[in-house]
Short mmCIF file of C-alpha atoms and ligand atoms in Angstrom, two decimals:
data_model
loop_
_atom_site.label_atom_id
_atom_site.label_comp_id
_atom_site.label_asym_id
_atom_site.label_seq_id
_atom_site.Cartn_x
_atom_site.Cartn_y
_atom_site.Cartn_z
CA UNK G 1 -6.89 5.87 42.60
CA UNK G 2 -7.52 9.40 42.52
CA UNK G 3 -6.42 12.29 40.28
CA UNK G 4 -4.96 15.10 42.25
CA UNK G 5 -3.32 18.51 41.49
CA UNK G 6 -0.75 18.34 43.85
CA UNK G 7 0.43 15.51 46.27
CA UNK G 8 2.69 16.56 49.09
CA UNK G 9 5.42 13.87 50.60
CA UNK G 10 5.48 14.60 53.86
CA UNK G 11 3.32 16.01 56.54
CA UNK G 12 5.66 17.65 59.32
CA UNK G 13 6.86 21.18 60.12
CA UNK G 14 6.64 21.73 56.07
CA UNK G 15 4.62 19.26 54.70
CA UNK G 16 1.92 20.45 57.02
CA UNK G 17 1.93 23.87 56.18
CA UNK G 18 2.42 23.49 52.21
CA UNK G 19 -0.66 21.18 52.83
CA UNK G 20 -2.82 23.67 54.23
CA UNK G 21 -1.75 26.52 51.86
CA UNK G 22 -2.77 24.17 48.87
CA UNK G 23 -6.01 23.18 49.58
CA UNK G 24 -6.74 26.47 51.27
CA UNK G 25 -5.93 27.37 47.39
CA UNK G 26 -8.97 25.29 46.37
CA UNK G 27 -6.90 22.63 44.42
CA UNK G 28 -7.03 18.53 45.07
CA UNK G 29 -4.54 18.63 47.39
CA UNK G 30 -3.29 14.58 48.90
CA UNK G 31 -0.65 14.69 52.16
CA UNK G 32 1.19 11.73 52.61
CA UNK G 33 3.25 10.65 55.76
CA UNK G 34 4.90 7.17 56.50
CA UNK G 35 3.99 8.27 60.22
CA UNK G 36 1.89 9.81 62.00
CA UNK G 37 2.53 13.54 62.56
CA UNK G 38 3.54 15.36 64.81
CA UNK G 39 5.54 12.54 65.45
CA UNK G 40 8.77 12.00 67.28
CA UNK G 41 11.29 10.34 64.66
CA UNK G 42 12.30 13.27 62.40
CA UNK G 43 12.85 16.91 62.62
CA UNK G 44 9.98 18.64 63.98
CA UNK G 45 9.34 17.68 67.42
CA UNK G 46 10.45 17.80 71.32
CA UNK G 47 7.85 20.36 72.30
CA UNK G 48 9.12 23.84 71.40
CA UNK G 49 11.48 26.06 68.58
CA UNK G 50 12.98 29.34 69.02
CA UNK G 51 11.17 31.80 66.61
CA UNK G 52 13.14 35.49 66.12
CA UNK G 53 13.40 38.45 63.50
CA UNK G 54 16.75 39.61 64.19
CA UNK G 55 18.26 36.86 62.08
CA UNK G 56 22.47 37.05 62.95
CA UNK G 57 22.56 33.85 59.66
CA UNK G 58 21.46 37.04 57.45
CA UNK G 59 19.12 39.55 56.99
CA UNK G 60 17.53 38.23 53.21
CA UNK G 61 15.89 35.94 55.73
CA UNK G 62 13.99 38.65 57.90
CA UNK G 63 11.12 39.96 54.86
CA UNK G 64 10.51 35.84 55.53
CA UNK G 65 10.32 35.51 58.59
CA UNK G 66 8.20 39.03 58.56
CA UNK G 67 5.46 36.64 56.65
CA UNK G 68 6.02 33.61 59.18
CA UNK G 69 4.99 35.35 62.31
CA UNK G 70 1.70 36.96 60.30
CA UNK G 71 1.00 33.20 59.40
CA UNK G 72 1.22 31.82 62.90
CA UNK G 73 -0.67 34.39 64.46
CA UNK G 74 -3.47 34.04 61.71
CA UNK G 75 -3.42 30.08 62.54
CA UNK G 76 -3.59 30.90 66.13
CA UNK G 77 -6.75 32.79 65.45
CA UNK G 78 -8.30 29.97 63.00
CA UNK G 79 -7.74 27.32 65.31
CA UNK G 80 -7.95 29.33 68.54
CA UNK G 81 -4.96 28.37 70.56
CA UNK G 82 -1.70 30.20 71.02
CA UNK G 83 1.23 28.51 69.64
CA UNK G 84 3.63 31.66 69.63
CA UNK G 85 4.86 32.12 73.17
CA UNK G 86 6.27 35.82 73.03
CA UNK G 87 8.47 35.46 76.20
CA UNK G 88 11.27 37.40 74.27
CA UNK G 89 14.94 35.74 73.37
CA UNK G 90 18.38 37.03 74.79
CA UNK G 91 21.10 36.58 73.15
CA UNK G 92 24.84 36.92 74.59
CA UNK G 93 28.41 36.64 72.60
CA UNK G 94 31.53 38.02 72.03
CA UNK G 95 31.59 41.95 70.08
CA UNK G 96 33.21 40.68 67.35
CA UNK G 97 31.50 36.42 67.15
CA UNK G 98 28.55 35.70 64.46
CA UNK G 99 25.51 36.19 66.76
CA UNK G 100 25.87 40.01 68.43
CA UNK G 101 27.21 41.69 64.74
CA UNK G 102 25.20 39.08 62.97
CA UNK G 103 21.78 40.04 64.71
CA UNK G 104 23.23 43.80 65.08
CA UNK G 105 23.02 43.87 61.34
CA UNK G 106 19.89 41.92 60.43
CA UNK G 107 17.89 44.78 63.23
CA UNK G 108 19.75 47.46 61.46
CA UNK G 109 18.71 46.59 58.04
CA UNK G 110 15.39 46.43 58.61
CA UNK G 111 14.53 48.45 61.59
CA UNK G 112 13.73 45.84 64.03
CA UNK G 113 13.50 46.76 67.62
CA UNK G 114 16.23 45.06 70.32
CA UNK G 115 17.95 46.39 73.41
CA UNK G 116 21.32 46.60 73.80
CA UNK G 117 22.29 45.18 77.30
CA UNK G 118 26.06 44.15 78.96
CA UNK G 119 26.04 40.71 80.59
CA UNK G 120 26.12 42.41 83.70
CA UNK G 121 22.56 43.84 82.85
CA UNK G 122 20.92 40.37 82.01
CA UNK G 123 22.45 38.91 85.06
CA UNK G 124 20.56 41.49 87.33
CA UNK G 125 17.24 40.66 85.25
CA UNK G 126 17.54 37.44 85.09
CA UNK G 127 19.78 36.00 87.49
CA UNK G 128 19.71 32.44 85.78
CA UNK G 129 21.52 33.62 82.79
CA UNK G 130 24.93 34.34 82.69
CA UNK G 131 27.74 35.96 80.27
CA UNK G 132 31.62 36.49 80.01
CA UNK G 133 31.84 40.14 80.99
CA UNK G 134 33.69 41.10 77.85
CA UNK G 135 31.02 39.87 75.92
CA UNK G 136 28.01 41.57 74.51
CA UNK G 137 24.20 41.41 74.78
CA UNK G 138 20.82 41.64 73.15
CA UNK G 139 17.27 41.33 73.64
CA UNK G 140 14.68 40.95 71.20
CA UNK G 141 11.45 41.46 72.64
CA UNK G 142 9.44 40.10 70.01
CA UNK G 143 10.92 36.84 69.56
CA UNK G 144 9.91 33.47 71.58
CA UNK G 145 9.11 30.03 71.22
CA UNK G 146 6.48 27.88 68.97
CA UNK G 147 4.71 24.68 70.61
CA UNK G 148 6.27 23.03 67.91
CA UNK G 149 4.04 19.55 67.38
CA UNK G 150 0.75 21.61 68.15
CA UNK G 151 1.99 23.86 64.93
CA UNK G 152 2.03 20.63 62.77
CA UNK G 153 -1.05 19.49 64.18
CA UNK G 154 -2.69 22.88 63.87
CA UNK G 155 -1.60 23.05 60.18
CA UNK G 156 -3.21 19.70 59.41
CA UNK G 157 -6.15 20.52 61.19
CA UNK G 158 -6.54 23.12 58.74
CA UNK G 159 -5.77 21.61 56.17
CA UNK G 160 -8.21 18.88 56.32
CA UNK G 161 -10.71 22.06 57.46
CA UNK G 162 -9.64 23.29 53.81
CA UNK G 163 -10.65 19.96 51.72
CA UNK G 164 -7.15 18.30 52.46
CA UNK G 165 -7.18 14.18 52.20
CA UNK G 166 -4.10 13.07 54.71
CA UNK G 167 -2.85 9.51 54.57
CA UNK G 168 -0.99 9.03 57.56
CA UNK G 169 1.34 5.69 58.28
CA UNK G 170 2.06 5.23 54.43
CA UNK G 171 5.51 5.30 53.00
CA UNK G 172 6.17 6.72 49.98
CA UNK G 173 8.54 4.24 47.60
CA UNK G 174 9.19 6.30 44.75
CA UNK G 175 8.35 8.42 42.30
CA UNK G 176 8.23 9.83 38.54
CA UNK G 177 7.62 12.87 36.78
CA UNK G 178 7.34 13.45 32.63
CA UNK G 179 6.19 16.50 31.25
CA UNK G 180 1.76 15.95 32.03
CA UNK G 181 2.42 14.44 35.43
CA UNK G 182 3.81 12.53 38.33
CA UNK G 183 3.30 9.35 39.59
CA UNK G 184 4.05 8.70 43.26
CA UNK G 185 4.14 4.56 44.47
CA UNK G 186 3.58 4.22 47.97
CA UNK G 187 2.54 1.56 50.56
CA UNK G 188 -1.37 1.67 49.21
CA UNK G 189 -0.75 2.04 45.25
CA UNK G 190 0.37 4.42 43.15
CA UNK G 191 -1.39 8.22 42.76
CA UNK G 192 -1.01 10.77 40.18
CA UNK G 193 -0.85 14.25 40.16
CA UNK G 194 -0.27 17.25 38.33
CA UNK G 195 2.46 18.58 40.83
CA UNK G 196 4.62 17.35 43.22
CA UNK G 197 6.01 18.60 46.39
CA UNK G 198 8.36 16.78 48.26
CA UNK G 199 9.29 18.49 52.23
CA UNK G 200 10.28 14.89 53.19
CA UNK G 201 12.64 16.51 55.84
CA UNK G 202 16.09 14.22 56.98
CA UNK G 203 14.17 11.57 54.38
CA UNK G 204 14.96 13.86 51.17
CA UNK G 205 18.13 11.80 50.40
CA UNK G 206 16.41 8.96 49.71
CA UNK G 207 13.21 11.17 47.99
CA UNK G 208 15.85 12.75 45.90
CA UNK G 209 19.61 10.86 45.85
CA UNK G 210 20.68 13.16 43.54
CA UNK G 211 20.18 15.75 46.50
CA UNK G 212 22.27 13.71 48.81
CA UNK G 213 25.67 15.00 48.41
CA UNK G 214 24.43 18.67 49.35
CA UNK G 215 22.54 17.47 52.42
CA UNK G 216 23.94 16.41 55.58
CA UNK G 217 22.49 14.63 58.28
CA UNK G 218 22.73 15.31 62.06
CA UNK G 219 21.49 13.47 65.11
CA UNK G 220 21.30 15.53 67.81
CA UNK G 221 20.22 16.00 71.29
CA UNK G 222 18.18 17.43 73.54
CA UNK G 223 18.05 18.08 77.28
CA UNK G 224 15.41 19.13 79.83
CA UNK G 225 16.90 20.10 83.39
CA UNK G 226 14.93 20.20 86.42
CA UNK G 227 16.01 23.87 88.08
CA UNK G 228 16.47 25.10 91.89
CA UNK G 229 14.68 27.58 91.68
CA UNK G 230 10.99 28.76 90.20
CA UNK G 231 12.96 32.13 88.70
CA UNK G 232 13.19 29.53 85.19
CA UNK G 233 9.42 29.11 84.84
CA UNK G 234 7.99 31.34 81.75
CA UNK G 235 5.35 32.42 84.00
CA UNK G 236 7.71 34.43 86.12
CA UNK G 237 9.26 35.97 83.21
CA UNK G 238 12.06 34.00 82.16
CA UNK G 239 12.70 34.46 78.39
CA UNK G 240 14.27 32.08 75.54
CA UNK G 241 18.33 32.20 75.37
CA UNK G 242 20.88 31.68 72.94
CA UNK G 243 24.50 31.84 74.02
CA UNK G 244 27.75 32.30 71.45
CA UNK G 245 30.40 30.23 73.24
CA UNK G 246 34.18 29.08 73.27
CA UNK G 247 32.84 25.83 72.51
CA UNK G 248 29.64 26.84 69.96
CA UNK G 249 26.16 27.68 70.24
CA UNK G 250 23.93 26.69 72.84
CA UNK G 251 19.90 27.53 73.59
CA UNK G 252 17.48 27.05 75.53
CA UNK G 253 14.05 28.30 76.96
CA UNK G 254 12.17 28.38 80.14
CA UNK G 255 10.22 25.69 82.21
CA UNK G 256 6.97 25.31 81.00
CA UNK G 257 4.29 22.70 81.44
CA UNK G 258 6.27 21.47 84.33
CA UNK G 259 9.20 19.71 82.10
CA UNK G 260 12.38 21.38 82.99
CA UNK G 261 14.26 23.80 81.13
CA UNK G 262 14.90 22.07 77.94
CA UNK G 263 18.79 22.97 76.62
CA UNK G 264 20.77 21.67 73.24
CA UNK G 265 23.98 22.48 71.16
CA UNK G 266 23.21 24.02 68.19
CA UNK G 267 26.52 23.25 66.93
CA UNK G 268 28.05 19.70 66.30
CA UNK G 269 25.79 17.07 65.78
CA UNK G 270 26.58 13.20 65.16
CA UNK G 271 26.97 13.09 61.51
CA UNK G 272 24.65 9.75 60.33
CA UNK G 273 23.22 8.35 56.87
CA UNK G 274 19.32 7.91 57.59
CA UNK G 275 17.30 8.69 60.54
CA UNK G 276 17.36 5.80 63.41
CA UNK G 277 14.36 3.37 63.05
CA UNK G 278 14.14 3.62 66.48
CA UNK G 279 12.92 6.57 68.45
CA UNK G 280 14.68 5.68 71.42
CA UNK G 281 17.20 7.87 73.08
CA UNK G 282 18.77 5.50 74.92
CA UNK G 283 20.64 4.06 71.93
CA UNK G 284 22.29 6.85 70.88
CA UNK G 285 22.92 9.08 73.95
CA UNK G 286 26.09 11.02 72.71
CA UNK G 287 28.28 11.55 76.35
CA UNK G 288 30.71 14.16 74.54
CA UNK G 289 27.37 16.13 73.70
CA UNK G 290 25.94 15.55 77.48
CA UNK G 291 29.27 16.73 78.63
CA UNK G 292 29.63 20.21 76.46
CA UNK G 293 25.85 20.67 77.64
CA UNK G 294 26.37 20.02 81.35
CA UNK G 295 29.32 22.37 80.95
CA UNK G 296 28.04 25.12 79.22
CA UNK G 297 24.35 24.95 82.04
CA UNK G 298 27.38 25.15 84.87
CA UNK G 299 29.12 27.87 83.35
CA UNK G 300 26.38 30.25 81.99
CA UNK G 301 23.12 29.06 83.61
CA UNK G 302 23.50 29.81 87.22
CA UNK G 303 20.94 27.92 89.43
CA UNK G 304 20.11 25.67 86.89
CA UNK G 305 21.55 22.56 88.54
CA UNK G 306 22.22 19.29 87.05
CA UNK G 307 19.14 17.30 87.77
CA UNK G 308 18.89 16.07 84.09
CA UNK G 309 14.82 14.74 83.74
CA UNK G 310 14.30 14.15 80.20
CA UNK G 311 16.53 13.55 77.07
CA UNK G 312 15.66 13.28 73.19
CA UNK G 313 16.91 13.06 70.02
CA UNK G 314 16.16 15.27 66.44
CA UNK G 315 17.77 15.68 63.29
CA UNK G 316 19.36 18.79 61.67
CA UNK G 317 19.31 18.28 57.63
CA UNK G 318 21.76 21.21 56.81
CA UNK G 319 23.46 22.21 53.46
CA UNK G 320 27.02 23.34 52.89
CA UNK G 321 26.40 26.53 53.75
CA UNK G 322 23.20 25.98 55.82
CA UNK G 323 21.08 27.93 53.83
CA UNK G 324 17.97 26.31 52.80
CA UNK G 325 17.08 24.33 49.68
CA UNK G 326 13.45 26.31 48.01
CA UNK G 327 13.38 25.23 44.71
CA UNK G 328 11.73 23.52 41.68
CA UNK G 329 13.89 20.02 41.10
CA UNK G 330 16.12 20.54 37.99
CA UNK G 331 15.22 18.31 35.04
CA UNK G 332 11.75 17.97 36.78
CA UNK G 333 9.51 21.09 36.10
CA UNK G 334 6.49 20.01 37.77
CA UNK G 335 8.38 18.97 40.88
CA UNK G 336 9.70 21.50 43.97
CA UNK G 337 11.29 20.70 47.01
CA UNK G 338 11.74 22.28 50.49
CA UNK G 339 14.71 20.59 52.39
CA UNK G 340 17.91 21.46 54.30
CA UNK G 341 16.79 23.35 56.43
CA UNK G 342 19.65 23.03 58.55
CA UNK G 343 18.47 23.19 61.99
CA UNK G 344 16.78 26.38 61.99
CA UNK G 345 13.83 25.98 60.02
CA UNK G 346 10.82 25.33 62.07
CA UNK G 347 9.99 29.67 62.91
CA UNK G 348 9.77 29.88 58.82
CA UNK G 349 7.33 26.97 58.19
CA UNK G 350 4.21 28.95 57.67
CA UNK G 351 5.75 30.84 55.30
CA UNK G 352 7.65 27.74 53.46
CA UNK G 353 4.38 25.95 52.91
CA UNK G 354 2.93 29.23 51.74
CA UNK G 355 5.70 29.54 49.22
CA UNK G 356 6.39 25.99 48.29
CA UNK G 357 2.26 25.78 47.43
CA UNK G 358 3.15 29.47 45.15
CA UNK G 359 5.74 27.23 43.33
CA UNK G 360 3.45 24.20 42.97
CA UNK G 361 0.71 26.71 41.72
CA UNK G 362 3.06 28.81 39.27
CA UNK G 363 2.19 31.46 41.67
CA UNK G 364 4.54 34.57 42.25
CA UNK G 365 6.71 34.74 45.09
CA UNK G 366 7.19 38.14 46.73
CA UNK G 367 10.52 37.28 48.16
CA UNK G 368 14.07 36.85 47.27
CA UNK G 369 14.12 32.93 47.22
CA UNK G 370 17.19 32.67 44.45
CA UNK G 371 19.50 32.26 47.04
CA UNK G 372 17.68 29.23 48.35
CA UNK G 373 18.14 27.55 45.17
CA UNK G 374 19.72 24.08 44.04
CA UNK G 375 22.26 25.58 41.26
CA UNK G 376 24.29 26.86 44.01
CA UNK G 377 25.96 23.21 44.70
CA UNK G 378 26.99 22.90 41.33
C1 FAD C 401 16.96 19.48 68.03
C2 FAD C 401 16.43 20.47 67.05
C3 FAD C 401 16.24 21.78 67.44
C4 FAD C 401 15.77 22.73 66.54
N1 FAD C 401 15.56 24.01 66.96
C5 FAD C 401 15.01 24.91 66.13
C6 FAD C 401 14.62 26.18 66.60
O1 FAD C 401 14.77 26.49 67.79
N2 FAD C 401 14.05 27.04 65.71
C7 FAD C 401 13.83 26.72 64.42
O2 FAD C 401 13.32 27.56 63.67
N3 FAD C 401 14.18 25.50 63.94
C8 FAD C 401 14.74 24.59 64.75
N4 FAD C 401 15.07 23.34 64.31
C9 FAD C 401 14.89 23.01 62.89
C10 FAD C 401 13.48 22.66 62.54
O3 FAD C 401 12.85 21.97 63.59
C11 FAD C 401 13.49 21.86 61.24
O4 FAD C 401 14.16 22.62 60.25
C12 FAD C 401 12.08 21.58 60.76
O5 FAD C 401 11.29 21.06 61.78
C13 FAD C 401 12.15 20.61 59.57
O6 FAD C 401 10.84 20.35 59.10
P1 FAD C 401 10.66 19.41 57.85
O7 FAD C 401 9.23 19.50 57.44
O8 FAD C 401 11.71 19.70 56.82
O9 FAD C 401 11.00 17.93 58.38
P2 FAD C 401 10.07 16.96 59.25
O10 FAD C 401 9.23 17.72 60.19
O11 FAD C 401 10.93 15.87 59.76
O12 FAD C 401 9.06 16.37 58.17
C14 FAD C 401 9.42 15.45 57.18
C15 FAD C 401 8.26 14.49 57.05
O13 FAD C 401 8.38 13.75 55.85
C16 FAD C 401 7.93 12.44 56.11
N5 FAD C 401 8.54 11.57 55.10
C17 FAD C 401 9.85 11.53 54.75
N6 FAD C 401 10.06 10.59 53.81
C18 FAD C 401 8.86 10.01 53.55
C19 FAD C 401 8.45 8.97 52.68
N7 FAD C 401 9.30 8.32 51.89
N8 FAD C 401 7.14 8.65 52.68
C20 FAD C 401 6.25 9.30 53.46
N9 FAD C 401 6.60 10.29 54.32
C21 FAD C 401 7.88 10.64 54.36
C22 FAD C 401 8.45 12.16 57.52
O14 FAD C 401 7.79 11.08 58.15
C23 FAD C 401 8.22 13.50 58.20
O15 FAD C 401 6.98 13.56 58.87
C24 FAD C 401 15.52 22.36 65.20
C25 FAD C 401 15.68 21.03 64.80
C26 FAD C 401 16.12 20.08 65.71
C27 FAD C 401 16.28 18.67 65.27
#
């Protein structure tokens, strides 16, 4: 048994990154995963995430996301690979929905560049992508998609560049904090620390029960079509999309690597207790899901087809108000937690493992992070 400054539970889209920024810190930094990351059972997998400034959920979250993209672009350049694919993301909505005023305002507030297009517009640009012609469009340029299970790997790459020890396939049973330390039991013992951070993803409920009421979790589904026609492939130019429909969100982003264009509901969700021990997708294939997916590719994906190659399944861990949970654990002062991040955390991770290591390190932050914090449920 070793002495450490700060153990981290968890080593995926967070865990990785916190990870990294600790022992990049200098301090005796242990990762521990029950699998083996990037792996396919939790949140942070299925081969890409949307990243974008212009964030319609609200602009506290752009200064953020400002420090995310710097962070994957310097990781790009220490492990010398590109993980950001800048293909830009349309968006498309009603005037007066959430996404067109909600990423309206977030550009506004902090001068972001996007162009202003009518669905007519995007359908002579990209003829693959389709809108009600009262609605409204915008593009963001800058915004794209992240290899998302290179990023983890790239993050623990570094970390274990920076001094890191990882200890992959090892569950984590419980653990215990008092005012000198924290004790954490897992599958090999039990290790002490000074600090403890816990980015145990749709596994914080059972991390941290008293969490559990404030955290909901979602199974949900994802869908790569084969298309007609090569106009889909990110090579010729097709970008990320992300429409605002009668019947919710929906997303998606171009072929690449030869899988299909990969489409899911952001909305909905199967509502479930714990993550299924089984990876398989065949188990849980949700038809009413398939259906609202199949639908929404006929209505606003023209060319697409139905030729459905590849399915998997993900969990969302969201919060009330699907806001994320950045905090030190109340009653537990050398303790802090990065959870719920309600399906549209993966773009921030850089900058969540930077700040989550800040906390662990009594570091300052230089953002706004109150209103990420646990109080707010009570
Ligand atoms: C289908 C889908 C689409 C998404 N799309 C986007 C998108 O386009 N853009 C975006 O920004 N975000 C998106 N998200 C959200 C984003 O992917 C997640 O918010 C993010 O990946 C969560 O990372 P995490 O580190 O919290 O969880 P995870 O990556 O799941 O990591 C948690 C880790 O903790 C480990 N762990 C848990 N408990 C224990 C224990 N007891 N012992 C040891 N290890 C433990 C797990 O094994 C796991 O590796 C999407 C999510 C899903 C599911």
């Amino acid at each position: 048994m070793a002495i450490w400054d700060v153990i981290v539970i968890g080593a995926g889209g967070v865990g990785s990154a916190t990870a990294m920024h600790l022992a990049k810190s200098g301090v005796r930094t242990l990762g521990i995963d029950q699998y083996s990351p990037a792996h396919d059972r939790g949140s942070s997998h299925g081969q890409t995430r949307i990243i974008r400034q212009a964030y319609f959920e609200h602009p506290c979250y752009v200064p953020l996301l400002q420090r995310a993209y710097d962070l994957w672009g310097e990781l790009e350049q220490h492990t010398n690979q590109k993980l950001f694919h800048r293909t830009g993301l349309v968006e498309i909505g009603p005037a007066d929905g959430i996404v067109i005023p909600g990423v309206l305002h977030s550009a506004m507030t902090h001068d972001l560049p996007i162009e202003r297009l009518s669905p007519a517009d995007i359908r002579e640009r990209w003829p693959g992508i389709d809108g009600n012609n009262d609605w409204r469009a915008v593009i963001e340029q800058n915004a794209g998609f992240l290899k998302v299970e290179q990023c983890v790997q790239a993050h623990l790459a570094m970390a274990t560049h920076h001094g890191c020890d990882l200890v992959h396939n090892c569950g984590v049973h419980q653990w215990s904090s008092d005012s000198r330390e924290v004790k954490v039991t897992t599958d090999h013992g039990v290790e002490i620390a000074a600090q403890l951070v816990i980015a145990g993803g749709p596994w914080t409920h059972s991390l941290i029960p008293e969490l559990s009421t404030s955290l909901k979790i979602l199974r949900k589904h994802l869908y790569w079509f084969q298309p007609e026609s090569d106009g889909f492939q990110e090579k010729n130019g097709f970008p990320c999309f992300f429409h605002e429909t009668a019947n919710g969100f929906f997303y998606g982003f171009p072929c690449i690597d030869g899988t299909g264009v990969k489409i899911a509901r952001h909305s909905g969700g199967q509502p479930i207790d714990a993550p299924d021990l089984d990876s398989s997708t065949e188990i849980t294939t949700d038809s009413e899901d398939r259906k609202l997916v199949i639908d929404y590719a006929n209505d606003y994906l023209p060319g697409l087809g139905s030729t459905l190659v590849k399915t998997a399944k993900c969990y969302y861990t969201s919060t009330p108000d699907e806001h994320f949970v950045i905090d030190q654990l109340p009653g537990h002062e050398n303790v802090c937690v990065v959870a719920g991040l309600s399906g549209h955390g993966f773009k921030f991770a850089s900058a969540l493992g930077e700040i989550a290591s800040n906390l662990a390190l009594r570091k300052d932050i230089p953002f706004e992070i109150e209103p990420f914090a646990i109080k707010r449920f009570s």
